[in-house]
Coordinates of C-alpha atoms and ligand atoms in Angstrom, one line a residue:
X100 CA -24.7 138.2 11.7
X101 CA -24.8 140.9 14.1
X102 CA -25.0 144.4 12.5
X103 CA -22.1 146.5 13.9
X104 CA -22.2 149.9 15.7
X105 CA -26.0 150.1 15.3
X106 CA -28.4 151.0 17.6
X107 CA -31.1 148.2 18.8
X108 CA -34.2 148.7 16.8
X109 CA -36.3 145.7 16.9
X110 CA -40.4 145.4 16.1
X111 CA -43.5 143.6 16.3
X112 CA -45.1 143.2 12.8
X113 CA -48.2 141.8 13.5
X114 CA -50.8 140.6 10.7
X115 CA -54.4 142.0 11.6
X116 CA -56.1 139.0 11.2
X117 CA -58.3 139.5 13.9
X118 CA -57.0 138.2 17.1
X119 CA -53.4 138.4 19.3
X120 CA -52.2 134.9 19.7
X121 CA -50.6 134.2 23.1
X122 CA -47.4 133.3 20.8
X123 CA -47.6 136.5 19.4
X124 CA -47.8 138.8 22.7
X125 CA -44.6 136.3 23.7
X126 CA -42.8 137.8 20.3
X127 CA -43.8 141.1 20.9
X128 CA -42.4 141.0 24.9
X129 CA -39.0 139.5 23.7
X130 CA -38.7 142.4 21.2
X131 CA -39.9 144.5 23.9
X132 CA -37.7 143.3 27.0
X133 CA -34.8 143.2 24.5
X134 CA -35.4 146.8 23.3
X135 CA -35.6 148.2 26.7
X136 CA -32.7 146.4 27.9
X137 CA -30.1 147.9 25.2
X138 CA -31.7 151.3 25.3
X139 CA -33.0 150.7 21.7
X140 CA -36.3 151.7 20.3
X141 CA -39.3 149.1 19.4
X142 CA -41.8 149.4 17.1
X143 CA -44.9 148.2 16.2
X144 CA -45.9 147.4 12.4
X145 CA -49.0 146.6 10.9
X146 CA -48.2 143.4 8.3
X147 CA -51.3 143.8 6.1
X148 CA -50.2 143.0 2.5
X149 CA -52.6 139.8 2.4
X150 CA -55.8 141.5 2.3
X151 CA -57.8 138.6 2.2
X152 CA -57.0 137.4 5.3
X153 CA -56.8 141.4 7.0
X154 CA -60.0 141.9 9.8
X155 CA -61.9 145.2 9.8
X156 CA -60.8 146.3 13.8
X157 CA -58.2 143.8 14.2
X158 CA -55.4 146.7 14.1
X159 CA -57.3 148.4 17.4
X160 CA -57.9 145.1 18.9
X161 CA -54.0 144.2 18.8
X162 CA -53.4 147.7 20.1
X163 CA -55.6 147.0 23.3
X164 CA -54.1 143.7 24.1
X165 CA -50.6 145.0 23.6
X166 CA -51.9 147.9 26.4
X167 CA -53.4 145.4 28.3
X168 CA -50.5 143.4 29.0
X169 CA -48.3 146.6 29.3
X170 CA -46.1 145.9 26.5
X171 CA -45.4 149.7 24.8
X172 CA -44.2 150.5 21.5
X173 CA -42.1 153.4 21.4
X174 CA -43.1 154.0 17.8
X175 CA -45.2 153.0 14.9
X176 CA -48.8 152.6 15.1
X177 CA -51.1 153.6 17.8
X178 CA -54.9 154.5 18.9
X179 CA -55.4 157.4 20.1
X180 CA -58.1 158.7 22.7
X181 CA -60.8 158.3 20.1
X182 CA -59.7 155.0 19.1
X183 CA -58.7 156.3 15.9
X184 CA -55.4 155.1 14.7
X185 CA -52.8 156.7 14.3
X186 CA -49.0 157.0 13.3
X187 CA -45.9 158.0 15.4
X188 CA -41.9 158.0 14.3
X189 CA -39.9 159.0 11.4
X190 CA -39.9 155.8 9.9
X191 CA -43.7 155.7 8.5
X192 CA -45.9 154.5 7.5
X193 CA -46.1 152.0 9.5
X194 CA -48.7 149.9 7.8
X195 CA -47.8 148.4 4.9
X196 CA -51.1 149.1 3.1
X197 CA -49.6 152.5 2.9
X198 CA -46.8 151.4 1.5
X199 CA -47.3 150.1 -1.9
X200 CA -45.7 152.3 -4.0
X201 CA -42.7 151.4 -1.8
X202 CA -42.5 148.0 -2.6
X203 CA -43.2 148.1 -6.0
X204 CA -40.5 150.8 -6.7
X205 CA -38.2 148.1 -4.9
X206 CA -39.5 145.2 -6.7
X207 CA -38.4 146.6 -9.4
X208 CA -35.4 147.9 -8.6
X209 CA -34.6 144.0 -8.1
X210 CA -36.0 143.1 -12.0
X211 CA -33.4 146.1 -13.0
X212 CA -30.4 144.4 -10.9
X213 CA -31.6 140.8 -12.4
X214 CA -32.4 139.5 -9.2
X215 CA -36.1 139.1 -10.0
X216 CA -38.1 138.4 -13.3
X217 CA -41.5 139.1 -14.3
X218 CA -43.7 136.3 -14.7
X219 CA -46.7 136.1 -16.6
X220 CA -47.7 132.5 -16.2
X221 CA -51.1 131.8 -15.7
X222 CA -52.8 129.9 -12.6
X223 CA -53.9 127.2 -15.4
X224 CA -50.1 126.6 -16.6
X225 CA -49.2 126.7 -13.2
X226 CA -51.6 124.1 -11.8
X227 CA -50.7 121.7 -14.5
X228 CA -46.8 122.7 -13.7
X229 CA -47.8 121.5 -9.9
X230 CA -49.9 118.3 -11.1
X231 CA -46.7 116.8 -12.8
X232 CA -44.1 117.7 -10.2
X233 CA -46.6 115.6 -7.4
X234 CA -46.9 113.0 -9.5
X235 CA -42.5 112.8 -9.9
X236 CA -42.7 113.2 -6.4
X237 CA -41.0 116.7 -6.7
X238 CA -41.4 119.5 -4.5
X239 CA -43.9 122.0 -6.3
X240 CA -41.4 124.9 -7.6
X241 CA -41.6 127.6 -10.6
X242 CA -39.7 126.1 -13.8
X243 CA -38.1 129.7 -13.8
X244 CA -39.9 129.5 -17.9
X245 CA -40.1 133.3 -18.1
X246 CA -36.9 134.1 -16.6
X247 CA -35.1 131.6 -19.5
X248 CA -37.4 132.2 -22.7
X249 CA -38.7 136.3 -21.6
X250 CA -36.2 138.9 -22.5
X251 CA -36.9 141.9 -20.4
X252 CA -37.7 144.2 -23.6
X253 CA -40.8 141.3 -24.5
X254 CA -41.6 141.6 -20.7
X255 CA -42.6 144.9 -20.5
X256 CA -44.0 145.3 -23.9
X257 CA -46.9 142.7 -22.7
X258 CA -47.1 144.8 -19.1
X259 CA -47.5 147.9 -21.3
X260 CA -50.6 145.5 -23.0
X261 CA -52.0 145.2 -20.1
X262 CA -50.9 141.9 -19.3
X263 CA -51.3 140.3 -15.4
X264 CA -48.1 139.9 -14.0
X265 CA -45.8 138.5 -11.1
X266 CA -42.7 139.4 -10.1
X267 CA -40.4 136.6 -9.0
X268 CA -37.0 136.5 -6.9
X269 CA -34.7 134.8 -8.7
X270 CA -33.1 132.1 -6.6
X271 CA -29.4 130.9 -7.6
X272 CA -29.7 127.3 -8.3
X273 CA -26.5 126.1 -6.5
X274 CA -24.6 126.9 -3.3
X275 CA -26.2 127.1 -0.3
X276 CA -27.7 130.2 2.4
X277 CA -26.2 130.7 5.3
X278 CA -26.7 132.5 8.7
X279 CA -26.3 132.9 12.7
X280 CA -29.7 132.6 14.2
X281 CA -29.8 134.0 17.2
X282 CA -31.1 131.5 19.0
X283 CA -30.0 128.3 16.6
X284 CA -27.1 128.7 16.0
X285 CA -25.8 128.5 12.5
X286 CA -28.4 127.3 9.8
X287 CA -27.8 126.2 6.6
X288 CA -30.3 125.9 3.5
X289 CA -29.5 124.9 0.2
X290 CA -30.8 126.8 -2.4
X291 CA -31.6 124.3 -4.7
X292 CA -34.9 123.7 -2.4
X293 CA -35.8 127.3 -2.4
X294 CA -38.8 128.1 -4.9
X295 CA -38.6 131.3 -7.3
X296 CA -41.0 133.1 -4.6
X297 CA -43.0 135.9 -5.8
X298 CA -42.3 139.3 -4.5
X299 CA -44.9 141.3 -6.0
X300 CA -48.6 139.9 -6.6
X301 CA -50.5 140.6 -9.6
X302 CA -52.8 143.2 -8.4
X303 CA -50.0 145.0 -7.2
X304 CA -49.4 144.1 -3.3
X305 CA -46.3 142.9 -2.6
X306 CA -45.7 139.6 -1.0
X307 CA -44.9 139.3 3.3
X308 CA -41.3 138.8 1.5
X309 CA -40.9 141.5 0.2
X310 CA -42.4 143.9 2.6
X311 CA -40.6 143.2 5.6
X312 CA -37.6 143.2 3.5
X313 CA -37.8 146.3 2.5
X314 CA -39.3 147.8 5.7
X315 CA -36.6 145.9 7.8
X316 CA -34.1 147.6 5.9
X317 CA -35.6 151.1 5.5
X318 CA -36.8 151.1 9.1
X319 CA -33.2 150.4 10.4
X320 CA -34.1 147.1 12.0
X321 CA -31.4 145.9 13.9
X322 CA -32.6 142.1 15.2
X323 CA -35.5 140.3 13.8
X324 CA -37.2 138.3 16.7
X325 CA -39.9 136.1 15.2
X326 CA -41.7 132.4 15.5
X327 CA -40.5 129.3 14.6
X328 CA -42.5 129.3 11.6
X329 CA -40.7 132.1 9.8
X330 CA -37.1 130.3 9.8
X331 CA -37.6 128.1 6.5
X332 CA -38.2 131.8 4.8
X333 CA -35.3 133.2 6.4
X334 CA -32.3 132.1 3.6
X335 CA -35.1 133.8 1.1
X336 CA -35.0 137.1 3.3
X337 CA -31.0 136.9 3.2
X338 CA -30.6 136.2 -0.3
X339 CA -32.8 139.4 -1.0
X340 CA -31.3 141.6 1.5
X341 CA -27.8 140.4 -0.4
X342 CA -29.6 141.1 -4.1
X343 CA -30.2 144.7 -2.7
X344 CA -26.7 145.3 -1.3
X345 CA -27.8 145.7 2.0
X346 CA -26.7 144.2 5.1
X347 CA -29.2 142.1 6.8
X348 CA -30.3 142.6 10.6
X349 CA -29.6 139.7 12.7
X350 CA -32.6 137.1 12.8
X351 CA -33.7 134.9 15.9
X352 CA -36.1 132.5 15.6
X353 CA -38.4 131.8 18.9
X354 CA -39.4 127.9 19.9
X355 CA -42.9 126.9 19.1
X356 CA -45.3 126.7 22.0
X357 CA -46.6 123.6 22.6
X358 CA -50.1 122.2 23.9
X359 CA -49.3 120.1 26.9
X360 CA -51.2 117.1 26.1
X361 CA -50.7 116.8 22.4
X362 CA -47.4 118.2 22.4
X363 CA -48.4 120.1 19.0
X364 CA -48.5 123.4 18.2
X365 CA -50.5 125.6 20.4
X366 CA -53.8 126.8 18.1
X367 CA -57.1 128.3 17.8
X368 CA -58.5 124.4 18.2
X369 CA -57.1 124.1 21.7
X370 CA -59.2 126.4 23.2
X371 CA -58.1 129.7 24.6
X372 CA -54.9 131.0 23.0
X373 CA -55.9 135.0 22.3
X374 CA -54.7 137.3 24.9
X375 CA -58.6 138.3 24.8
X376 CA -59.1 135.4 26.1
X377 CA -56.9 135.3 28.8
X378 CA -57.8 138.7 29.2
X379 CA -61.6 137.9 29.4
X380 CA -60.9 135.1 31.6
X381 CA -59.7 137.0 34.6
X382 CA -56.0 136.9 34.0
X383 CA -53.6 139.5 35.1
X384 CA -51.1 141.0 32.8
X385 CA -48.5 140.7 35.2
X386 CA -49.1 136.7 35.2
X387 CA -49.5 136.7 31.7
X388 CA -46.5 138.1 30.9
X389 CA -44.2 136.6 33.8
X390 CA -45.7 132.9 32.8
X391 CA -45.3 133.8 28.6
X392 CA -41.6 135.3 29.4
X393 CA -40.9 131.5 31.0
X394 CA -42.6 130.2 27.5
X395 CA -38.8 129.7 25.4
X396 CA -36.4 131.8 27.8
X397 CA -34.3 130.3 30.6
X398 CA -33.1 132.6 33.2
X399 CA -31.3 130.1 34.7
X400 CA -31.9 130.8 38.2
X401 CA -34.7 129.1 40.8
X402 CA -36.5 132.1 40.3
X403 CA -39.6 132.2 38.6
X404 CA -41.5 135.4 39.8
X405 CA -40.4 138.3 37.8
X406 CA -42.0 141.4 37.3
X407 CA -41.5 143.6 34.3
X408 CA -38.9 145.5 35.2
X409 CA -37.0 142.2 37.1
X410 CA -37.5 141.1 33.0
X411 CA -35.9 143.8 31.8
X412 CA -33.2 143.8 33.6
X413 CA -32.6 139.9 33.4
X414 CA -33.7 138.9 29.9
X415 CA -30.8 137.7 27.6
X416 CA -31.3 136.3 24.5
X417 CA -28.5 134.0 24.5
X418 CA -31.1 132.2 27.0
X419 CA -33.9 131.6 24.4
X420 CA -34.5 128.0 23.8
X421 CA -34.5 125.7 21.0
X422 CA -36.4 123.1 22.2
X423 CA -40.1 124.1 22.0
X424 CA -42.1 125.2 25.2
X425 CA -44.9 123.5 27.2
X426 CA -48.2 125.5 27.8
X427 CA -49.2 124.4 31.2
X428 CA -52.5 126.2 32.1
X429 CA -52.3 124.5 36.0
X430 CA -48.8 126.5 35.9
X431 CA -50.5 129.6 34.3
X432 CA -53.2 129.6 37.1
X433 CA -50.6 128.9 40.0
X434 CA -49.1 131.8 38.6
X435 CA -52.3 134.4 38.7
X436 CA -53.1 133.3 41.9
X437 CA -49.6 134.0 43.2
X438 CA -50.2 137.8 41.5
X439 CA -53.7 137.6 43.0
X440 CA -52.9 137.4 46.3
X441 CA -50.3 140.3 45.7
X442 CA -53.1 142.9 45.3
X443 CA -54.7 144.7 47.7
X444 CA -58.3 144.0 48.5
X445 CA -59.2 147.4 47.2
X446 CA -57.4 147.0 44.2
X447 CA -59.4 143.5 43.5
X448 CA -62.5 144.6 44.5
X449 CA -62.1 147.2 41.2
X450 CA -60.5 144.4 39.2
X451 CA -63.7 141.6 40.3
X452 CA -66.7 143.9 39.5
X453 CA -66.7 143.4 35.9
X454 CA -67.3 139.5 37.1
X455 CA -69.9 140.3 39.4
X456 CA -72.8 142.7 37.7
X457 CA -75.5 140.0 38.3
X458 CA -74.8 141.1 42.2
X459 CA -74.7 144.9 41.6
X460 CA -76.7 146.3 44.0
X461 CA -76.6 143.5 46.5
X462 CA -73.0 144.0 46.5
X463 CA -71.5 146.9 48.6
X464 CA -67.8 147.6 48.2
X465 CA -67.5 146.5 52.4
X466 CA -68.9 143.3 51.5
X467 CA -67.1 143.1 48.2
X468 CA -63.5 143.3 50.3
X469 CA -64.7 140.8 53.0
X470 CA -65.6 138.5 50.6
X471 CA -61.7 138.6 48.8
X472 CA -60.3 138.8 52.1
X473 CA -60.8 135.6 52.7
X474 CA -61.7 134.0 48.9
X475 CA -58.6 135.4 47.1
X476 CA -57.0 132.8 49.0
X477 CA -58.4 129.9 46.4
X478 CA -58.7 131.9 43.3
X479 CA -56.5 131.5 40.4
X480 CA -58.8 133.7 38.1
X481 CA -60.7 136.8 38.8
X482 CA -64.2 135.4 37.1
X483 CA -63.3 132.6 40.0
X484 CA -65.0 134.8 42.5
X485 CA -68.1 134.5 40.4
X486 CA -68.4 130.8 41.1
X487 CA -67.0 131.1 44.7
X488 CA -69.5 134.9 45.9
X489 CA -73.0 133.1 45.8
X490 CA -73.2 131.5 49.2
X491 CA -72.3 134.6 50.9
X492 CA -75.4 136.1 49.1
X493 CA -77.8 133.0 50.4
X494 CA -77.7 129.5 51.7
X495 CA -77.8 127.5 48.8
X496 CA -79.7 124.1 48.5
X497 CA -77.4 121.4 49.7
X498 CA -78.0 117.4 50.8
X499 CA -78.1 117.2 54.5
X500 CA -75.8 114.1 54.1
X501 CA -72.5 116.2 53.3
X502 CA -73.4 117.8 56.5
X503 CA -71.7 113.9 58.0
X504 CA -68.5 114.3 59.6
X505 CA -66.9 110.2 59.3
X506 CA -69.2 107.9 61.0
X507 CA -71.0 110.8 62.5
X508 CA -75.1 110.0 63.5
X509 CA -77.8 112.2 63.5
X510 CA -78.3 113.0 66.7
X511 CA -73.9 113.6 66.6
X512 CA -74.1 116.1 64.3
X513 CA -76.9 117.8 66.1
X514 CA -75.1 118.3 69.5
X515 CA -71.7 119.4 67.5
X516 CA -74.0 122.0 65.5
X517 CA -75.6 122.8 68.2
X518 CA -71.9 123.5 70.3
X519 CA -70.9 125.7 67.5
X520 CA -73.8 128.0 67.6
X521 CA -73.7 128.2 71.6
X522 CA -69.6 129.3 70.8
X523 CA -70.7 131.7 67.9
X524 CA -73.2 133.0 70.2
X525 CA -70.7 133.7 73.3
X526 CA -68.3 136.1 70.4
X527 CA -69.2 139.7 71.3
X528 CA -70.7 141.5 68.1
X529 CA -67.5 143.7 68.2
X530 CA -65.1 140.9 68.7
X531 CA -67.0 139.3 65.4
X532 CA -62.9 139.1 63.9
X533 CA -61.8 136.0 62.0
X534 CA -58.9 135.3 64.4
X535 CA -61.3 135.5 67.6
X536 CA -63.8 133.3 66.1
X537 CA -60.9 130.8 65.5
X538 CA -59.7 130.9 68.9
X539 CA -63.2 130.2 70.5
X540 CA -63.7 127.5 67.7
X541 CA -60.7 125.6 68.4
X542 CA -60.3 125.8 72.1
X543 CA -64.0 124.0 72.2
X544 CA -62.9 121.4 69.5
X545 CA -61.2 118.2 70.1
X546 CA -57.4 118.4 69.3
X547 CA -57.6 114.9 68.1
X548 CA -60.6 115.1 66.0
X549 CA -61.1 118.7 64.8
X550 CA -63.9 117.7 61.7
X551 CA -66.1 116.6 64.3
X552 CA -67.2 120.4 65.8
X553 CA -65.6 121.9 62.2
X554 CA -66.8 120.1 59.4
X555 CA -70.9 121.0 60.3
X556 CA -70.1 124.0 61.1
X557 CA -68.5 125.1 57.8
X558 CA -71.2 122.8 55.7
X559 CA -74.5 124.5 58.0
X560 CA -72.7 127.7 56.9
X561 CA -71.9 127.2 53.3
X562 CA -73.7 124.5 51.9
X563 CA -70.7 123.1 50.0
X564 CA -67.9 120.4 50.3
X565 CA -65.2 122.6 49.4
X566 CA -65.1 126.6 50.7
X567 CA -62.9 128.2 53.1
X568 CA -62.5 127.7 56.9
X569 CA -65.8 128.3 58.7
X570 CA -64.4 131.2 61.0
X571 CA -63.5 133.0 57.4
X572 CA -67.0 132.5 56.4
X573 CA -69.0 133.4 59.8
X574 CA -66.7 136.9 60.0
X575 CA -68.2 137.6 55.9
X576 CA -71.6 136.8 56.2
X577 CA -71.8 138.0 60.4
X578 CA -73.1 136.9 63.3
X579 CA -76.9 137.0 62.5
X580 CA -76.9 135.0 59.6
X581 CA -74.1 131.8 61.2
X582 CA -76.7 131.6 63.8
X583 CA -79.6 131.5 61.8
X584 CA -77.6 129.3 59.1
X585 CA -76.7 126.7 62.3
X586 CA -80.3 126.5 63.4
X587 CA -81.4 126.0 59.7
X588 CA -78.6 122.7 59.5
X589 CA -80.2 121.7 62.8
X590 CA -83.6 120.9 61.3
X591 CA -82.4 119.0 58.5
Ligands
LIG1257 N1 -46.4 139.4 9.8 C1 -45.6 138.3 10.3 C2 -46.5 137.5 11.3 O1 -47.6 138.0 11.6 C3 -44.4 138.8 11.0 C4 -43.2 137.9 10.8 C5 -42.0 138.8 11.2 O2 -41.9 139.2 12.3 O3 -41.1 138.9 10.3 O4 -46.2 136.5 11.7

């Protein structure tokens, strides 16, 4: 249900448990675009109530890849220029390791309506509990035992002893939950299959229930944008929003990516799938985020370059799919290339070096630019260039038989090697321009059978099957070295 007459305040709300998840930089640039597009404000909050699975660093380590990918929160938690972090907005704290007094205060609040019960059951009772529903075949769900035989005077005399505790929700046993997802539709869960969760742990922390429950509501969220994974859960966040009195925000629950050969869920066992990696990898942000928007949204137009802003202004979340959405990594790569080849040379010069300190010295920034000028062409990743600079550097090792044009003989590849160098030889030092070199090159070459002065040519000057035209390579590495690369083929 849409809340009325509110203004848009979504959030991300991480866990910290030690990487950003592609899926998760997706969430957080729906909540994002959808924020920005209705003027609303978007927050970032840190989800750490299961400490066992909370990373020392992991907060800062979200922070970068959110700046990386130049997805801003407008409020909530933040590094500052130390690194420290820090806390911005009226609604804090944001982390919800801060916030324990909160949630208890709340928890109980629910025991004092009757909504929730206190449990003392041990993990003994309750493992034996579990062993006899498997064996009925029974989903495993509290018996609701202290609710029906604890009064709540007999409860907190044995918390005043010093008893270990839970606190439980108490779920209605009949009727059924209800709600417009805002990307599903309607949904409809019976309560019957909902467990008595617990809401508040026994040393104190509240459960991911609870929390975002209670933050979601004191933090004036207006639309909940999450995974998949969260919408079994959802009817248990409505029925507590209703045992509070409060009105829920609106929930929409994003399709799972999917790994394109085993059509499961996209995960850590697949490979890449932190935006570190990606990061690390030589992606750009702007590819990232154009090919993760794609991931689950629809804009329903041929279209499929869009820039930030073009995503602001577009995204609609009436166009969110169901269905999940295919990770295609040939796609992702098409993608980056595509924003490659939008840069400058300059600009990916900067962007390359990190790729490239085995070169350092070798490697002037002239060089560095004549080298893209013509390789950012083929690249799909930055760290590409790192497989793609060394032949430019030197000649590398290569079999004299790739050197074969067709049927070519020895004595045929000779006399076309041997035409090239006299052509490279006739281009003036300052005429040494890729275009030029082509001209010459294909005036001398027969129409009909171009590989036959071409092929060599490149080969003598790369040593590879596969690189760029040879005019592109003879204007990088100069006139000197072709010549001196030609006569080297010659003698093979
Ligand atoms: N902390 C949860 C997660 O990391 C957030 C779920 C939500 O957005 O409500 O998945």
């Amino acid at each position: 249900m849409k809340k009325t007459n509110e203004k848009v305040r979504v959030r991300f709300a991480p866990s910290p448990t030690g990487y950003l998840h592609i899926g998760g930089l997706r969430t957080a640039l729906y909540n994002f675009l959808y924020a920005k597009k209705n003027k609303g404000d978007y927050f970032l909050r840190i989800e750490d109530t299961d400490q066992k699975r909370t990373v020392p660093d992991a907060i800062s380590k979200l922070i970068e890849s959110l700046k990386w990918a130049n997805i801003f929160h407008d409020e909530g938690v933040f590094a500052d220029e130390k690194g420290e972090i820090v806390e911005k907005g009226e609604y804090g704290p944001y982390i919800q390791s801060k916030r324990l007094e909160i949630y208890q205060k709340y928890a109980r609040v629910l025991v004092e309506k009757e909504k929730a019960y206190y449990c003392f059951c041990t993990p003994e009772r309750l493992d034996s509990l579990r062993a006899v529903q498997e064996k009925a075949k029974l989903a495993p769900a509290y018996d609701k035992l202290c609710l029906k035989t604890l009064a709540p005077e007999d409860a907190k005399k044995r918390i005043a002893n010093g008893e270990k505790y839970v606190i439980r929700f108490d779920v209605p046993e009949t009727g059924e939950t209800e709600f417009d997802d805002a990307v599903r539709g309607n949904v409809k869960f019976v309560n019957k299959n909902l467990d008595d969760f617990v809401i508040l742990k026994s040393d104190g922390y509240p459960t991911y229930h609870l929390a975002h429950v209670v933050d979601d509501h004191l933090m004036k969220t207006s639309l909940v944008l999450r995974g998949e994974e969260w919408l079994p859960s959802t009817p248990k966040h409505i029925l507590m929003f209703r045992a509070f009195g409060w009105e829920a925000p609106e929930y929409g629950h994003l399709c799972v990516i999917l790994n394109k050969e085993t059509k499961k869920k996209l995960s850590k066992r697949d490979g890449d799938v932190s935006v570190e990696d990606f990061m690390k990898k030589g992606y750009l942000p702007e590819a990232v985020i154009n090919f993760i928007a794609l991931l689950g949204w629809n804009p329903k137009t041929e279209k499929e370059m869009f820039s930030l802003e073009e995503l602001i202004d577009e995204f609609d979340i009436a166009k969110l799919n169901r269905a999940g959405a295919i990770f295609d990594t040939e796609k992702l790569d098409w993608m980056n290339g595509m924003y490659i080849r939008k840069k400058s040379v300059e600009e990916l010069a900067g962007l390359c070096r990190p790729y490239l300190v085995k070169y350092e010295k070798a490697l002037t920034d002239g060089y560095l630019k004549k080298v893209l000028t013509v390789e950012r062409e083929r690249m799909k990743k930055l760290s590409d260039i790192l497989e793609n600079i060394e032949f430019y550097f030197s000649l590398p090792e290569y079999n004299r038989k790739i050197l074969v044009w067709k049927n070519m003989d020895d004595a045929g590849i000779k006399k076309s090697l041997g035409k090239s160098k006299e052509i490279l030889n006739g281009v003036e030092e300052d005429k040494w321009e890729i275009n030029n070199i082509k001209e010459k090159l294909l005036e001398a070459a027969d129409p009909k059978n171009r590989g036959e002065l071409l092929w060599p040519l490149r080969v003598a000057l790369t040593g590879k099957e596969k690189s760029p035209s040879p005019w592109e390579v003879a204007w990088v590495i100069g006139k000197e070295e072709s010549i001196k690369r030609i006569g080297g083929a010659m003698e093979k």
